PDB file of C-alpha atoms in Angstrom:
ATOM      1  CA  MET A   1       0.000   0.000   0.000  1.00 79.00           C
ATOM      2  CA  SER A   2       1.329   3.422  -0.928  1.00 82.00           C
ATOM      3  CA  CYS A   3       1.648   5.728   2.120  1.00 84.00           C
ATOM      4  CA  THR A   4       2.660   9.341   2.538  1.00 85.00           C
ATOM      5  CA  GLY A   5       3.364  10.868   5.958  1.00 87.00           C
ATOM      6  CA  LEU A   6       3.136  14.603   6.577  1.00 88.00           C
ATOM      7  CA  ARG A   7       4.506  16.667   9.455  1.00 88.00           C
ATOM      8  CA  PHE A   8       3.206  20.204   9.834  1.00 86.00           C
ATOM      9  CA  PHE A   9       5.065  23.002  11.617  1.00 82.00           C
ATOM     10  CA  THR A  10       2.981  25.497  13.640  1.00 82.00           C
ATOM     11  CA  VAL A  11       0.156  26.069  11.182  1.00 84.00           C
ATOM     12  CA  TYR A  12      -1.663  29.363  11.674  1.00 82.00           C
ATOM     13  CA  GLY A  13      -4.358  31.361   9.960  1.00 81.00           C
ATOM     14  CA  PRO A  14      -8.133  31.735   9.850  1.00 80.00           C
ATOM     15  CA  TRP A  15     -10.047  29.057  11.751  1.00 76.00           C
ATOM     16  CA  GLY A  16      -6.818  27.879  13.362  1.00 72.00           C
ATOM     17  CA  THR A  17      -6.634  25.946  16.596  1.00 73.00           C
ATOM     18  CA  GLN A  18      -6.236  27.675  19.940  1.00 74.00           C
ATOM     19  CA  ASP A  19      -3.324  25.563  21.167  1.00 76.00           C
ATOM     20  CA  ILE A  20      -0.484  26.983  19.064  1.00 79.00           C
ATOM     21  CA  ALA A  21       2.081  29.638  19.904  1.00 80.00           C
ATOM     22  CA  PRO A  22       0.591  32.602  17.995  1.00 84.00           C
ATOM     23  CA  THR A  23      -2.793  32.230  19.697  1.00 85.00           C
ATOM     24  CA  ILE A  24      -1.388  31.438  23.137  1.00 87.00           C
ATOM     25  CA  PHE A  25       1.084  34.330  23.019  1.00 88.00           C
ATOM     26  CA  ALA A  26      -1.495  36.838  21.719  1.00 90.00           C
ATOM     27  CA  ASP A  27      -4.049  35.744  24.331  1.00 91.00           C
ATOM     28  CA  SER A  28      -1.485  36.178  27.137  1.00 93.00           C
ATOM     29  CA  ILE A  29      -0.481  39.633  25.924  1.00 94.00           C
ATOM     30  CA  ILE A  30      -4.053  40.883  25.414  1.00 95.00           C
ATOM     31  CA  ASN A  31      -5.289  39.520  28.743  1.00 95.00           C
ATOM     32  CA  LYS A  32      -2.198  40.653  30.651  1.00 95.00           C
ATOM     33  CA  LYS A  33      -1.296  37.103  31.694  1.00 95.00           C
ATOM     34  CA  PRO A  34       2.362  36.172  32.245  1.00 94.00           C
ATOM     35  CA  LEU A  35       3.913  34.792  29.080  1.00 90.00           C
ATOM     36  CA  LYS A  36       6.378  31.961  29.706  1.00 87.00           C
ATOM     37  CA  ILE A  37       9.551  32.533  27.695  1.00 87.00           C
ATOM     38  CA  PHE A  38      11.838  29.513  27.674  1.00 88.00           C
ATOM     39  CA  ASN A  39      15.620  29.511  27.073  1.00 90.00           C
ATOM     40  CA  TYR A  40      15.721  33.337  27.256  1.00 86.00           C
ATOM     41  CA  GLY A  41      13.662  33.515  24.045  1.00 87.00           C
ATOM     42  CA  ASN A  42      16.350  31.834  21.947  1.00 90.00           C
ATOM     43  CA  ILE A  43      14.146  28.937  20.839  1.00 87.00           C
ATOM     44  CA  SER A  44      13.332  29.212  17.138  1.00 87.00           C
ATOM     45  CA  ARG A  45      10.112  28.140  15.477  1.00 84.00           C
ATOM     46  CA  CYS A  46       8.872  27.865  11.932  1.00 85.00           C
ATOM     47  CA  PHE A  47       5.376  29.135  11.234  1.00 84.00           C
ATOM     48  CA  THR A  48       3.351  27.980   8.244  1.00 87.00           C
ATOM     49  CA  PHE A  49       0.301  29.826   6.953  1.00 87.00           C
ATOM     50  CA  ARG A  50      -2.568  27.399   6.320  1.00 87.00           C
ATOM     51  CA  TYR A  51      -2.763  28.337   2.620  1.00 89.00           C
ATOM     52  CA  TYR A  52       0.635  26.700   2.085  1.00 89.00           C
ATOM     53  CA  VAL A  53      -0.451  23.541   3.923  1.00 89.00           C
ATOM     54  CA  ILE A  54      -3.530  23.264   1.705  1.00 91.00           C
ATOM     55  CA  GLU A  55      -1.426  23.879  -1.403  1.00 92.00           C
ATOM     56  CA  SER A  56       0.984  21.117  -0.332  1.00 89.00           C
ATOM     57  CA  LEU A  57      -1.868  18.671   0.274  1.00 91.00           C
ATOM     58  CA  ILE A  58      -3.393  19.370  -3.137  1.00 92.00           C
ATOM     59  CA  ARG A  59      -0.040  18.818  -4.867  1.00 90.00           C
ATOM     60  CA  LEU A  60       0.653  15.598  -2.971  1.00 88.00           C
ATOM     61  CA  ILE A  61      -2.735  14.093  -3.847  1.00 87.00           C
ATOM     62  CA  TYR A  62      -1.477  13.745  -7.410  1.00 85.00           C
ATOM     63  CA  LYS A  63       1.955  12.448  -6.406  1.00 84.00           C
ATOM     64  CA  PRO A  64       1.526   8.986  -4.871  1.00 84.00           C
ATOM     65  CA  ALA A  65       4.547   7.436  -3.189  1.00 84.00           C
ATOM     66  CA  LYS A  66       6.411   4.897  -5.318  1.00 86.00           C
ATOM     67  CA  PRO A  67       9.318   2.599  -4.446  1.00 88.00           C
ATOM     68  CA  ASN A  68      12.788   3.892  -5.339  1.00 86.00           C
ATOM     69  CA  LYS A  69      14.879   0.930  -6.440  1.00 87.00           C
ATOM     70  CA  LEU A  70      18.003   3.153  -6.308  1.00 89.00           C
ATOM     71  CA  PHE A  71      17.441   4.191  -2.674  1.00 87.00           C
ATOM     72  CA  ASN A  72      20.825   4.681  -1.002  1.00 88.00           C
ATOM     73  CA  THR A  73      21.058   4.015   2.752  1.00 86.00           C
ATOM     74  CA  ASP A  74      24.395   5.863   2.892  1.00 91.00           C
ATOM     75  CA  GLN A  75      22.735   9.062   1.633  1.00 89.00           C
ATOM     76  CA  PRO A  76      19.016   8.616   2.317  1.00 85.00           C
ATOM     77  CA  ASP A  77      16.447  10.945   0.847  1.00 80.00           C
ATOM     78  CA  SER A  78      13.459  11.244   3.213  1.00 72.00           C
ATOM     79  CA  SER A  79      11.095  11.716   0.286  1.00 72.00           C
ATOM     80  CA  THR A  80      11.809   8.192  -1.060  1.00 78.00           C
ATOM     81  CA  SER A  81      12.449   4.656   0.157  1.00 82.00           C
ATOM     82  CA  TRP A  82      12.613   1.049  -1.047  1.00 83.00           C
ATOM     83  CA  GLY A  83       8.903   0.770  -0.290  1.00 84.00           C
ATOM     84  CA  PRO A  84       6.106   2.994  -1.574  1.00 85.00           C
ATOM     85  CA  TYR A  85       6.474   5.374   1.373  1.00 83.00           C
ATOM     86  CA  ARG A  86       7.290   9.075   1.675  1.00 83.00           C
ATOM     87  CA  ILE A  87       7.603  11.547   4.520  1.00 83.00           C
ATOM     88  CA  TYR A  88       7.264  15.285   3.965  1.00 84.00           C
ATOM     89  CA  TYR A  89       7.856  18.115   6.402  1.00 85.00           C
ATOM     90  CA  ILE A  90       5.468  20.942   5.585  1.00 86.00           C
ATOM     91  CA  GLY A  91       6.781  24.228   6.930  1.00 82.00           C
ATOM     92  CA  SER A  92       8.546  27.445   6.215  1.00 77.00           C
ATOM     93  CA  GLU A  93      12.277  27.447   5.770  1.00 79.00           C
ATOM     94  CA  ASN A  94      12.400  30.684   7.772  1.00 83.00           C
ATOM     95  CA  SER A  95      12.423  30.360  11.535  1.00 87.00           C
ATOM     96  CA  ILE A  96      12.050  33.116  14.105  1.00 90.00           C
ATOM     97  CA  LYS A  97      13.236  33.244  17.719  1.00 92.00           C
ATOM     98  CA  SER A  98      10.422  33.297  20.257  1.00 89.00           C
ATOM     99  CA  ILE A  99      11.685  36.591  21.745  1.00 92.00           C
ATOM    100  CA  LYS A 100      11.502  38.280  18.326  1.00 93.00           C
ATOM    101  CA  PHE A 101       8.076  36.756  17.715  1.00 90.00           C
ATOM    102  CA  THR A 102       6.900  38.132  21.072  1.00 92.00           C
ATOM    103  CA  GLN A 103       8.238  41.592  20.195  1.00 94.00           C
ATOM    104  CA  LEU A 104       6.434  41.538  16.832  1.00 93.00           C
ATOM    105  CA  LEU A 105       3.165  40.590  18.533  1.00 92.00           C
ATOM    106  CA  GLU A 106       3.631  43.364  21.109  1.00 95.00           C
ATOM    107  CA  ASP A 107       4.210  45.869  18.306  1.00 96.00           C
ATOM    108  CA  GLU A 108       1.131  44.737  16.368  1.00 94.00           C
ATOM    109  CA  LEU A 109      -1.109  44.653  19.445  1.00 95.00           C
ATOM    110  CA  GLY A 110       0.315  47.838  20.955  1.00 95.00           C
ATOM    111  CA  ILE A 111       0.612  46.099  24.333  1.00 95.00           C
ATOM    112  CA  LYS A 112       3.745  45.129  26.252  1.00 95.00           C
ATOM    113  CA  SER A 113       3.783  41.514  27.447  1.00 93.00           C
ATOM    114  CA  ILE A 114       4.401  40.342  31.000  1.00 93.00           C
ATOM    115  CA  ARG A 115       7.310  37.932  30.545  1.00 91.00           C
ATOM    116  CA  GLU A 116       8.270  35.114  32.853  1.00 88.00           C
TER     117      GLU A 116
END
């Protein structure tokens, strides 16, 4: 059976879930709740707008996984294998440090966060 695995990185946008960093951070800032900043804000995250996730899904529907008879275990390519399996990471190639992300949110909201 042909199988494709997808891993999404912090998907945001309209009708997004409430349990991701952008929503949690914005809620904390707006409601003046302490915002937990780990590792002094040096943790980086990739954010992916939901349009790009949908675009990826549409493109992959027409690209079923197929076995790669030339698959090389010394230099593996995660998008192929000996079996009809593929794994794709769907995300932006641009990451942002959480401290910078917090500052951008503060600027947009016009409210200073309470940082812990």
